[in-house]
Structure formats: structure tokens, C-alpha cells
Coordinates of C-alpha atoms in Angstrom, one line a residue:
M1 CA -18.0 242.1 155.9
T2 CA -20.1 239.0 155.9
S3 CA -20.7 239.4 152.3
A4 CA -19.1 236.9 149.9
V5 CA -17.6 239.8 148.0
R6 CA -14.2 240.9 149.6
L7 CA -14.1 244.7 149.8
T8 CA -10.9 246.7 149.2
D9 CA -9.5 248.8 152.0
E10 CA -10.9 251.8 150.4
E11 CA -14.3 250.4 149.9
L12 CA -14.5 249.0 153.4
L13 CA -13.3 252.5 154.7
A14 CA -16.0 254.2 152.6
Q15 CA -18.8 251.9 154.1
L16 CA -17.6 253.1 157.4
G17 CA -18.2 256.6 156.3
Y18 CA -14.6 258.0 155.5
K19 CA -12.8 258.9 152.3
Q20 CA -9.2 257.7 151.9
E21 CA -6.9 260.4 152.9
F22 CA -3.7 258.6 153.9
K23 CA -1.3 256.6 151.6
R24 CA -1.7 252.8 152.5
A25 CA 2.1 252.2 152.8
F26 CA 2.1 249.9 156.0
T27 CA 2.5 246.2 155.1
P28 CA 1.2 243.5 157.5
L29 CA 4.7 243.2 159.0
Q30 CA 5.0 247.1 159.4
T31 CA 1.5 247.2 161.0
F32 CA 2.9 244.5 163.5
G33 CA 6.0 246.6 163.8
I34 CA 4.2 249.7 165.1
A35 CA 2.5 247.8 167.8
F36 CA 5.6 245.9 168.7
S37 CA 8.0 248.8 168.6
I38 CA 5.7 250.8 170.9
I39 CA 5.8 248.0 173.3
G40 CA 9.6 248.2 173.1
L41 CA 10.3 245.5 175.5
L42 CA 13.8 246.0 176.9
P43 CA 13.7 249.7 177.3
S44 CA 10.1 249.6 178.6
I45 CA 11.1 247.0 181.2
A46 CA 14.1 249.3 182.1
S47 CA 11.7 252.3 182.5
V48 CA 9.3 250.6 185.0
L49 CA 11.5 248.1 186.7
F50 CA 11.2 250.4 189.7
Y51 CA 7.5 249.3 190.1
A52 CA 8.5 245.6 190.3
I53 CA 11.4 245.5 192.5
P54 CA 9.8 247.1 195.6
N55 CA 6.5 245.2 195.1
G56 CA 7.7 241.6 195.1
G57 CA 11.2 241.6 193.6
G58 CA 12.0 238.5 191.5
P59 CA 8.7 236.6 192.0
A60 CA 6.7 239.8 190.9
M61 CA 9.1 240.2 187.8
V62 CA 8.7 236.6 186.7
W63 CA 5.2 235.4 187.9
G64 CA 3.7 238.9 187.8
W65 CA 4.7 239.3 184.2
A66 CA 3.3 235.9 183.2
V67 CA 0.0 236.3 184.9
A68 CA -0.6 239.9 183.7
S69 CA 0.5 238.9 180.0
I70 CA -2.4 236.3 179.8
F71 CA -4.9 238.9 180.9
I72 CA -3.5 241.5 178.5
L73 CA -3.7 239.1 175.7
C74 CA -7.4 238.7 176.5
V75 CA -7.8 242.5 176.3
G76 CA -5.9 242.5 172.9
A77 CA -8.0 239.7 171.4
S78 CA -11.3 241.4 172.4
M79 CA -10.0 244.7 170.7
A80 CA -8.8 242.7 167.7
E81 CA -12.3 241.5 166.8
L82 CA -13.6 245.1 166.9
A83 CA -10.6 246.2 164.8
S84 CA -11.3 243.5 162.2
A85 CA -14.9 244.6 161.9
A86 CA -14.3 248.2 161.6
P87 CA -10.6 249.2 160.8
T88 CA -10.5 253.0 161.1
S89 CA -8.2 255.4 162.7
G90 CA -10.9 256.6 165.0
G91 CA -11.0 253.0 166.3
L92 CA -12.2 252.8 170.0
Y93 CA -14.6 255.8 170.0
F94 CA -15.9 254.9 166.5
W95 CA -16.7 251.3 167.9
T96 CA -18.2 252.8 171.0
Y97 CA -20.7 254.9 169.1
S98 CA -21.6 252.2 166.8
L99 CA -22.2 249.6 169.4
S100 CA -23.7 251.5 172.3
S101 CA -27.4 252.1 173.0
P102 CA -28.8 255.4 171.2
R103 CA -29.3 257.0 174.7
W104 CA -25.7 256.8 175.6
R105 CA -23.7 256.6 172.4
N106 CA -22.8 260.2 172.1
L107 CA -21.6 260.6 175.6
L108 CA -19.6 257.3 175.7
C109 CA -18.1 258.1 172.5
W110 CA -17.1 261.5 173.7
I111 CA -15.6 260.0 176.9
V112 CA -13.7 257.1 175.0
G113 CA -12.4 259.6 172.4
Y114 CA -10.9 261.9 175.1
S115 CA -9.7 259.0 177.2
N116 CA -7.9 257.4 174.2
T117 CA -6.4 260.9 173.2
I118 CA -5.4 261.6 176.8
G119 CA -4.0 258.0 177.0
S120 CA -1.9 258.2 173.9
I121 CA -0.4 261.6 174.8
T122 CA 0.5 260.5 178.3
S123 CA 2.0 257.3 176.8
V124 CA 4.3 259.6 174.5
A125 CA 5.2 261.5 177.7
S126 CA 6.0 258.4 179.8
I127 CA 8.0 256.8 177.0
D128 CA 10.0 260.0 176.4
W129 CA 10.5 260.6 180.2
G130 CA 11.8 257.1 180.6
L131 CA 14.2 257.9 177.7
A132 CA 15.3 261.0 179.3
V133 CA 16.1 259.1 182.5
Q134 CA 18.0 256.5 180.6
I135 CA 20.2 259.1 178.7
L136 CA 21.0 260.8 182.0
A137 CA 21.8 257.4 183.5
A138 CA 24.4 256.8 180.9
A139 CA 25.9 260.2 181.8
S140 CA 26.0 259.1 185.5
I141 CA 27.6 255.8 184.7
G142 CA 30.3 257.5 182.4
S143 CA 31.1 259.9 185.3
D144 CA 31.3 257.0 187.8
G145 CA 28.3 258.5 189.6
A146 CA 29.7 262.1 189.8
F147 CA 27.0 263.5 187.6
Q148 CA 23.4 263.4 189.2
A149 CA 20.8 265.1 187.1
T150 CA 18.6 267.8 188.4
A151 CA 14.9 268.1 187.7
A152 CA 15.6 271.0 185.3
Q153 CA 18.2 269.0 183.4
S154 CA 16.0 266.0 183.1
F155 CA 13.1 268.1 181.8
G156 CA 15.4 269.8 179.3
V157 CA 16.6 266.5 177.9
Y158 CA 12.9 265.3 177.8
A159 CA 11.7 268.3 175.9
A160 CA 14.4 267.9 173.4
V161 CA 13.6 264.3 172.9
V162 CA 9.9 265.1 172.2
A163 CA 10.8 267.8 169.8
T164 CA 13.0 265.5 167.7
H165 CA 10.2 262.9 167.7
A166 CA 7.9 265.7 166.4
I167 CA 10.3 266.2 163.4
V168 CA 10.4 262.5 162.7
C169 CA 6.7 262.0 162.8
C170 CA 6.1 264.9 160.2
L171 CA 7.8 262.7 157.6
G172 CA 5.9 261.0 154.9
T173 CA 3.9 257.8 155.5
P174 CA 6.2 255.6 153.3
I175 CA 9.3 256.6 155.3
L176 CA 7.4 256.0 158.7
A177 CA 6.4 252.6 157.4
R178 CA 9.8 251.5 156.5
L179 CA 11.3 252.6 159.8
Q180 CA 9.0 250.0 161.6
T181 CA 10.8 247.1 160.0
V182 CA 14.1 248.5 161.4
Y183 CA 12.4 248.9 164.9
V184 CA 11.3 245.3 164.9
V185 CA 14.7 243.8 164.1
L186 CA 16.6 246.0 166.6
N187 CA 13.9 245.1 169.2
V188 CA 14.2 241.5 168.8
V189 CA 18.0 241.4 168.5
L190 CA 18.4 243.5 171.7
C191 CA 16.1 241.2 173.6
L192 CA 17.9 238.0 172.6
A193 CA 21.3 239.6 173.1
V194 CA 20.4 240.5 176.8
I195 CA 18.6 237.1 177.5
I196 CA 21.7 235.2 176.3
A197 CA 24.6 237.6 177.4
L198 CA 23.4 238.7 180.9
P199 CA 23.6 235.3 182.5
A200 CA 26.8 234.5 180.8
A201 CA 28.5 237.8 181.9
T202 CA 27.2 238.1 185.5
P203 CA 29.8 237.4 188.2
K204 CA 29.2 234.7 190.8
E205 CA 28.4 237.2 193.6
F206 CA 25.5 238.6 191.7
R207 CA 24.0 235.3 190.5
N208 CA 20.8 234.4 192.5
T209 CA 19.5 230.9 193.4
A210 CA 16.2 229.8 192.2
S211 CA 14.7 230.0 195.5
F212 CA 15.5 233.7 195.8
A213 CA 14.8 234.7 192.2
L214 CA 11.6 232.9 191.9
G215 CA 10.3 232.5 195.5
S216 CA 11.7 235.3 197.8
F217 CA 9.0 237.9 197.8
T218 CA 10.4 241.4 198.8
N219 CA 8.0 244.1 199.8
F220 CA 9.5 247.5 200.5
N221 CA 6.5 249.8 200.4
G222 CA 4.2 248.5 203.2
W223 CA 1.2 247.3 201.4
P224 CA 0.1 243.7 202.1
D225 CA 1.9 241.2 199.9
G226 CA -1.1 240.4 197.9
Y227 CA -1.8 244.0 197.0
A228 CA 1.9 244.8 196.4
F229 CA 1.9 241.9 193.9
I230 CA -1.0 243.6 192.1
L231 CA 0.8 246.9 192.1
S232 CA 3.8 245.2 190.5
F233 CA 1.5 244.5 187.4
L234 CA 2.0 248.1 186.4
A235 CA 5.4 247.0 184.9
P236 CA 4.1 244.5 182.5
L237 CA 0.8 246.6 181.9
W238 CA 2.8 249.8 181.0
T239 CA 5.2 247.7 178.9
I240 CA 2.6 245.7 176.9
C241 CA 0.2 248.6 176.3
S242 CA -0.7 251.1 173.6
F243 CA -1.2 248.1 171.2
D244 CA -4.2 250.1 169.9
S245 CA -1.5 251.9 168.0
A246 CA -2.0 249.5 165.2
V247 CA -5.7 250.5 165.0
H248 CA -4.8 254.2 164.6
I249 CA -2.8 253.5 161.5
S250 CA -5.8 251.3 160.0
E251 CA -6.2 253.9 157.2
E252 CA -2.5 253.6 156.3
A253 CA -2.4 249.8 156.4
S254 CA -3.0 247.4 153.5
N255 CA -5.5 244.6 154.1
A256 CA -6.3 246.3 157.3
A257 CA -9.2 244.1 158.4
T258 CA -6.8 241.2 158.7
A259 CA -3.4 242.9 159.4
V260 CA -4.4 245.1 162.2
P261 CA -6.1 242.4 164.5
W262 CA -3.4 240.0 163.9
A263 CA -0.6 242.7 164.6
I264 CA -2.3 243.4 167.9
V265 CA -2.5 239.8 169.0
M266 CA 0.9 238.8 167.7
A267 CA 2.6 242.0 169.3
I268 CA 1.2 241.1 172.8
A269 CA 2.0 237.3 172.5
T270 CA 5.7 238.0 171.3
A271 CA 6.1 240.6 174.0
G272 CA 4.7 238.3 176.6
V273 CA 7.2 235.5 175.8
L274 CA 10.3 237.6 175.2
G275 CA 9.4 239.8 178.2
W276 CA 9.1 236.9 180.5
A277 CA 12.5 235.6 179.5
I278 CA 14.1 238.9 180.0
N279 CA 12.5 239.2 183.5
M280 CA 13.7 235.7 184.2
S281 CA 17.2 236.6 183.2
L282 CA 17.2 239.8 185.4
A283 CA 15.8 238.0 188.4
F284 CA 18.7 235.5 188.4
C285 CA 21.3 238.2 187.7
M286 CA 20.4 241.2 189.8
G287 CA 22.0 240.2 193.1
T288 CA 20.3 240.1 196.5
D289 CA 20.7 243.9 197.4
L290 CA 17.3 244.9 195.9
E291 CA 17.1 248.0 198.1
A292 CA 20.4 249.5 196.5
L293 CA 18.9 248.7 193.0
Y294 CA 15.8 250.5 193.9
A295 CA 17.5 253.5 195.2
S296 CA 19.7 253.8 192.0
A297 CA 18.9 256.3 189.3
Q298 CA 18.2 253.4 186.9
P299 CA 17.7 249.9 188.3
M300 CA 18.4 248.0 185.0
A301 CA 21.5 250.1 184.4
A302 CA 22.8 249.3 187.8
I303 CA 22.2 245.5 187.0
F304 CA 24.1 245.9 183.7
L305 CA 26.9 247.7 185.4
N306 CA 27.3 244.8 188.0
S307 CA 27.3 242.3 185.3
F308 CA 29.0 243.8 182.2
G309 CA 31.2 246.5 183.7
K310 CA 31.3 250.1 182.7
K311 CA 32.3 250.0 179.1
A312 CA 30.1 247.1 178.0
T313 CA 27.2 248.7 179.9
L314 CA 27.5 251.9 178.1
G315 CA 27.7 250.2 174.8
I316 CA 24.6 248.0 175.5
W317 CA 22.8 251.0 177.0
A318 CA 23.3 253.1 173.9
I319 CA 21.3 250.5 172.0
V320 CA 18.7 250.5 174.7
I321 CA 18.4 254.2 174.3
I322 CA 18.1 254.0 170.5
T323 CA 15.4 251.5 170.8
Q324 CA 13.4 253.6 173.4
Y325 CA 13.9 256.5 171.0
M326 CA 12.2 254.4 168.3
M327 CA 9.5 253.5 170.5
G328 CA 8.7 257.0 171.4
S329 CA 8.6 258.1 167.7
S330 CA 6.1 255.2 167.0
M331 CA 3.9 256.3 170.0
L332 CA 3.8 259.9 168.8
L333 CA 2.8 258.7 165.3
A334 CA -0.1 256.7 166.7
S335 CA -1.2 259.5 169.0
S336 CA -1.2 262.0 166.2
R337 CA -3.4 259.7 164.1
Q338 CA -5.9 259.2 167.0
T339 CA -6.0 263.0 167.4
Y340 CA -6.5 263.5 163.7
A341 CA -9.4 261.1 163.6
F342 CA -11.1 262.7 166.7
S343 CA -10.7 266.1 165.2
R344 CA -12.1 264.8 162.0
D345 CA -15.4 264.4 163.8
G346 CA -15.1 267.8 165.3
A347 CA -14.8 266.7 168.9
L348 CA -11.6 268.5 170.0
P349 CA -11.1 272.1 170.5
L350 CA -9.3 273.6 167.3
S351 CA -10.7 270.8 165.4
G352 CA -10.7 272.9 162.2
W353 CA -6.9 273.6 162.6
L354 CA -6.1 270.0 163.7
Y355 CA -8.1 268.3 160.8
R356 CA -5.5 269.3 158.2
M357 CA -3.3 267.2 155.9
N358 CA 0.1 268.7 155.0
G359 CA 0.2 269.2 151.3
Y360 CA 3.9 268.4 151.1
T361 CA 4.3 265.4 153.5
E362 CA 0.7 264.2 153.1
T363 CA 0.7 263.6 157.0
P364 CA -1.2 265.4 159.6
V365 CA 1.6 267.7 160.8
N366 CA -0.7 269.9 163.0
T367 CA -1.7 267.0 165.2
V368 CA 1.9 265.8 165.6
L369 CA 2.7 269.2 166.9
F370 CA -0.4 269.3 169.1
C371 CA 0.4 266.0 170.8
A372 CA 4.1 266.8 171.2
A373 CA 3.2 270.1 172.8
W374 CA 0.9 268.5 175.3
A375 CA 3.4 265.9 176.1
I376 CA 6.1 268.6 176.9
I377 CA 3.4 270.3 179.2
L378 CA 3.0 267.0 181.0
G379 CA 6.7 266.9 181.6
L380 CA 6.4 269.9 183.8
L381 CA 5.1 267.6 186.5
A382 CA 8.8 266.7 187.1
F383 CA 9.1 270.0 189.0
A384 CA 6.4 268.8 191.4
G385 CA 8.5 265.7 192.5
P386 CA 9.3 262.2 191.4
Q387 CA 5.9 260.8 192.3
A388 CA 4.1 263.4 190.2
I389 CA 6.1 262.6 187.0
N390 CA 5.9 258.9 187.7
A391 CA 2.2 259.3 187.6
V392 CA 2.2 259.6 183.9
F393 CA 3.2 256.0 183.6
A394 CA 0.0 255.0 185.7
L395 CA -2.0 257.6 183.9
S396 CA -1.2 256.2 180.6
V397 CA -2.5 252.8 181.5
T398 CA -5.5 254.0 183.4
A399 CA -6.7 256.3 180.6
L400 CA -6.2 253.8 177.9
Y401 CA -8.0 251.1 179.9
V402 CA -11.1 253.3 180.2
A403 CA -10.9 253.6 176.4
Y404 CA -10.4 250.0 175.9
S405 CA -13.1 248.7 178.2
I406 CA -16.1 250.6 177.1
P407 CA -16.2 249.5 173.4
I408 CA -15.6 245.9 174.5
A409 CA -18.4 246.1 177.0
A410 CA -20.7 248.0 174.5
R411 CA -20.4 245.1 172.0
F412 CA -22.5 243.0 174.5
L413 CA -24.3 245.4 176.6
G414 CA -25.4 248.0 173.9
E415 CA -28.2 247.8 171.2
N416 CA -26.4 246.5 168.0
D417 CA -26.1 243.8 165.5
F418 CA -22.4 243.3 165.6
K419 CA -21.0 241.6 162.5
P420 CA -17.5 240.3 163.0
G421 CA -14.7 240.6 160.4
P422 CA -12.1 238.0 159.3
F423 CA -10.6 237.9 162.8
T424 CA -13.1 236.4 165.4
L425 CA -13.1 234.5 168.6
G426 CA -16.3 232.8 167.9
V427 CA -18.0 231.4 171.0
F428 CA -15.2 232.5 173.1
S429 CA -15.8 236.3 172.5
L430 CA -18.2 236.8 175.5
P431 CA -16.1 235.1 178.1
V432 CA -12.9 236.7 176.9
A433 CA -14.6 240.1 177.0
I434 CA -15.7 239.6 180.6
I435 CA -12.2 238.6 181.6
S436 CA -10.9 241.6 179.8
C437 CA -13.2 244.1 181.3
S438 CA -13.1 242.7 184.8
F439 CA -9.2 242.8 184.7
M440 CA -9.1 246.4 183.4
L441 CA -11.7 247.6 186.0
L442 CA -9.6 246.0 188.8
L443 CA -6.3 247.4 187.7
G444 CA -7.6 250.8 186.7
I445 CA -8.7 251.2 190.4
A446 CA -5.7 249.7 191.9
F447 CA -3.3 252.1 190.0
L448 CA -5.0 255.1 191.7
F449 CA -3.6 254.2 195.0
P450 CA -0.3 255.8 196.4
T451 CA 3.0 253.9 196.4
T452 CA 2.8 253.4 200.2
P453 CA -0.2 253.2 202.6
N454 CA 1.6 256.0 204.8
T455 CA 1.7 258.6 202.0
T456 CA 2.6 262.4 202.2
V457 CA 1.9 265.2 199.9
N458 CA 5.1 264.4 198.0
D459 CA 4.3 260.6 197.8
M460 CA 0.7 261.0 196.5
N461 CA -0.3 259.3 193.4
Y462 CA -1.3 262.1 191.2
T463 CA -2.9 259.9 188.6
V464 CA -6.3 260.4 189.9
V465 CA -5.8 264.2 190.0
V466 CA -4.4 264.5 186.4
M467 CA -6.8 261.8 185.0
G468 CA -9.8 263.1 186.9
G469 CA -9.0 266.7 186.1
I470 CA -8.8 266.2 182.4
L471 CA -11.9 264.1 182.1
F472 CA -13.8 266.6 184.3
L473 CA -12.8 269.3 181.9
S474 CA -13.8 267.3 178.9
L475 CA -17.2 266.7 180.5
V476 CA -17.6 270.4 181.3
Y477 CA -16.8 271.2 177.6
Y478 CA -19.5 268.5 176.7
Y479 CA -22.3 269.9 178.8
L480 CA -21.5 273.8 178.3
P481 CA -24.6 275.7 177.5
I482 CA -25.0 276.6 173.8
V483 CA -21.3 275.7 172.7
G484 CA -21.1 272.3 174.6
G485 CA -20.7 269.1 172.6
V486 CA -24.0 267.9 173.9
H487 CA -25.6 270.5 171.5
W488 CA -23.7 269.5 168.4
F489 CA -21.6 266.3 168.8
K490 CA -23.2 263.5 166.9
G491 CA -20.5 260.9 167.0
P492 CA -18.5 259.8 163.9
I493 CA -19.5 262.0 160.9
A494 CA -19.4 260.6 157.3
N495 CA -17.2 262.5 154.8
T496 CA -18.2 260.2 152.0
N497 CA -21.5 259.2 150.5
V498 CA -21.7 255.3 150.3
N499 CA -23.2 253.6 147.3
S500 CA -24.4 250.5 148.9
D501 CA -25.3 248.9 145.7
S502 CA -21.8 249.0 144.1
G503 CA -19.7 249.3 147.2
G504 CA -18.2 252.3 145.5
T505 CA -17.9 255.8 147.1
Q506 CA -18.6 259.3 146.2
E507 CA -16.7 262.0 148.0
G508 CA -18.7 264.4 150.1
E509 CA -18.5 268.1 150.2
G510 CA -15.1 269.5 151.4
E511 CA -11.6 268.3 151.0
T512 CA -9.0 267.2 153.5
G513 CA -7.7 270.1 155.4
S514 CA -11.0 271.5 156.3
T515 CA -11.5 274.7 158.0
S516 CA -13.6 275.5 161.2
D517 CA -16.6 276.4 158.9
H518 CA -16.5 273.0 157.3
Q519 CA -16.3 271.3 160.7
D520 CA -19.5 273.3 161.8
E521 CA -21.1 272.2 158.5
K522 CA -20.5 268.6 159.3
K523 CA -21.8 269.0 162.7
G524 CA -24.9 270.3 161.4
K525 CA -25.5 267.5 159.0
G526 CA -24.9 265.1 161.8
E527 CA -24.3 262.1 159.3
K528 CA -23.6 259.0 161.5
V529 CA -22.1 255.7 160.6
D530 CA -22.6 252.4 162.3
V531 CA -20.5 249.1 162.5
D532 CA -23.8 247.5 161.9
D533 CA -23.9 248.9 158.4
V534 CA -20.8 247.1 157.3

């Protein structure tokens, strides 16, 4: 990519070792759209407002969002540099292998691949669980509080939502690309409408003074105020997360080396500004009885009900639900592409079945169904109690931050000759990377702690159990005698032969839709590709 000759998307992908299997139907705007729609500002804030209210109230919502957004932008900028140099659907685990020292690259690549796969599937689960709660909150509002959903009813709605998302994500790439434009417009319009309408409609008794909204720190859970403030970061971190989704559609995006990194950075920046304005509006219009809001089934729905009244709230809430639904479909799309890429390199169980392109839709239908099925299984945590299902919110952030931090660190700590792409931070690359990794390490540990210091079995934070259990099983699979990944996993495996003189490609053996035998053949060849080669 440092050559004077500009490579086409297909040529660049071929130099990374992969043949073109997807249609490149995503324009730069639509590539930005998938990252921004997954962030899904207003519905996302609605889903995790219960983390900010008890851990600081208004100051946490406003100042916590501002502080966290700056650090998240650093993480996104570091990732954008890697995405520009090697835009492939495998993204994070591909970069990890290419940039790490030879002694550790296979194991780190394996860990990042599984963390990214886990994180993307739990993101689907957390988004769709939030949507189920929002749908049932509408039913509660419509019945004037007479209807209160049971765990079984919540799970039923959740499973139905995931199933319909699976159907949507099995559609062809051109249709999925066009949907992103609709998602962006609806997201922005909804955000601006609430920012403007909420202060105008809120009755005087629910309007807060600047001193209360911006300076009255409220702490319900018992942790010291400083640590409670850090825990409130889960709201912005979960909201402005999964921006690696743009990376996972790199092989479906046009001008990917430029479009993907800018999609990441612009999605984070836009979300940071609009999200701060939304939180500011909420802080001034939520009243002073924060305990009542926290105890409600859906805090943002309660705020809207106080400000807009029943009918208007149901109307606005319907749009919130539609936006969250779009957000969930985009997340399942990105998750399926990550799973497809990881199975392409033979790392997942059933890789031979997962690495198949549907002949009719020309999309990886099997990986869509795989991710949706695991998301539904995660939803069963609802029957273990509210804290158990809420763990998927923290789990999605923690798992993804493991996957984000390792390739960023490997760029500077591993043995490599990294060559930047069109998007680069120049001399700021190292300091921004240090800030990014330090922030992710701190928050990754913080989110493993329970909601309160005086916890019980029911109040336990199950993030460490689920995350630790899945990673433990993935490592057991890696080190199993004879059949474990340590014996055959060689990192990213080329499925093209690259002609370095002409920049052209010649397809390797096997076609898309490989069988298990083909996966074994690829493992045996052990063809590897590096970012250094680009």
C-alpha cells in the first residue's frame, strides 16, 4: 500500500491472501451506516441508562459520556489505522497474527478470533434483549402499568426478535447495503427530535436546575463515588461499541482501505457529539426522583412518559423500537461476517459447514443462523435473574476490548514491519495506542465487578463467569491432544495465489462453500499471509 500504484479492492484483498467472495455493494456512506446504526444512539442509551442513573445520575450521564467518548475515539483511531492497512473481514485476528511475534502469533490470533466472535454474538444478544425490554415497556405504558412481563414472556419476545433478524440478514448484500442508508437517516432524525422536543415538552416540575443536572452526584449502589463514576462508563462504552462492524464488511465495501477507517472514526465522533446532547437533554428533563426512574421497567420510557404523556410517548417509543430493531439486524450482519471469516481459516468447530456461501442469496446464511442460535442460547440467562441477563451488556464490551487491545498492542510490541494505509495518525500513532490499551485494560477489569460491594448470589456479575468459561473452553480446544488447534491452526490461510509482479491473482484450489475436507486440506498447507506483505 506504500506503492505508487493504487490497488483495486480485489487486488488488495488478493495480496492479503483471499479471493473476492462477496459483492462489493457497500458505498462509503453505507459503510459508515453499518457502524453508526449498530451504535444506534437513542435506543442504545435507553437500553443502558440503568447503569448511569445509580452511578452518578446527571453528572455521570453528561460528564461520564464526554470523558469516555474521547477515550473511545482513541480506540477507534488506533483500529482505523490497522483497518486501512489490511481491510479484510477477519480484521482483528488477521492483524494480530500478522503483527505479533512468531512465538505467540498463533495463540494470540486464536484468542482474539474467539474473543471477537464471542463479543459480536453477545452484542447481538444485548441489543436484542434491550429491544425486547423496550417492546414490553410499551405494553406496560399502554396498559397504565397493569402489564408486567415475566422472564418467560421477555425471553419469548427476545427469541422472536432474534429469529426475524436472522431472516433479514440472510438477504442479499445489495439489499442489506441499501438498508444502512435508511438506518442512518432514521437514527439522526430521532436523535435531533428528542434533543429538541424533550426540553420543550417537559413540565416545569420535571425540569432540573443546572446544579442538579450537572453537579448533583447520586450514588445508589454503595461503591465509592470515584469508582461508581467509572462504572457509569458502561453506558457510553456499550453504546459506542462494536464499531469493528465496519471492518467485518471490508470485503463488501468499495474503496475499503479508505472507507472503512473513516467509517469507524466518523461513527464514533458523530455518536459522541449527538449522544452527549441527548444525555444533556435527559439530565435536565428527568426530574429529581432518580430512585423511581431506576426502579421503573425502562428509565427512558418513564422520562418520556413524564414529559410527553402516554400517547406521544407511545408514538416516539415506537420509533425507538424500530431504530433498535435496525441496530440489531446490523449487528447480526457484522457478527455473521466475523464468524464466516474465522471459519474460513478453519478455527471454529463446524468450520466446514460455516464456511459456505448460499448460492441463491450469495451471503453466508449458515453463519447467520449460527450466530442467531447462540444469541438465543445466551438469552436463557434471563431465567437466572436480572443481573445474569444484564451481564451480556458488560460481556459484549469486555470480550470486544480483549479483541481490540491485542492487535493494537501487537503493532508496537510484536516483530513486524507495519506499513500504514491511506489512513494514518503518523507520529501520534504510538501515544494514541498507549492511551487506547490502558483505557481498555482499566475498564475491562472494572466491568467484572458486581453492581454493589455487598453482593449476593443473585446480584453477582456473571460477566467473569461467562467470559472466562467461554475463553477457557476455547483454550481447552486449542490445546487438546491430537485434534487441538495447537496441532493444526496456522493463523490466516490464503485461498488465492498472489502474483506479486502484476498485482493480479490466481484462485487457489477449492471454491467458496468448502467442505470439511477442504478445510483440512487448507490446514495442512498452512499458507500464511502478513500485513507486512502488503
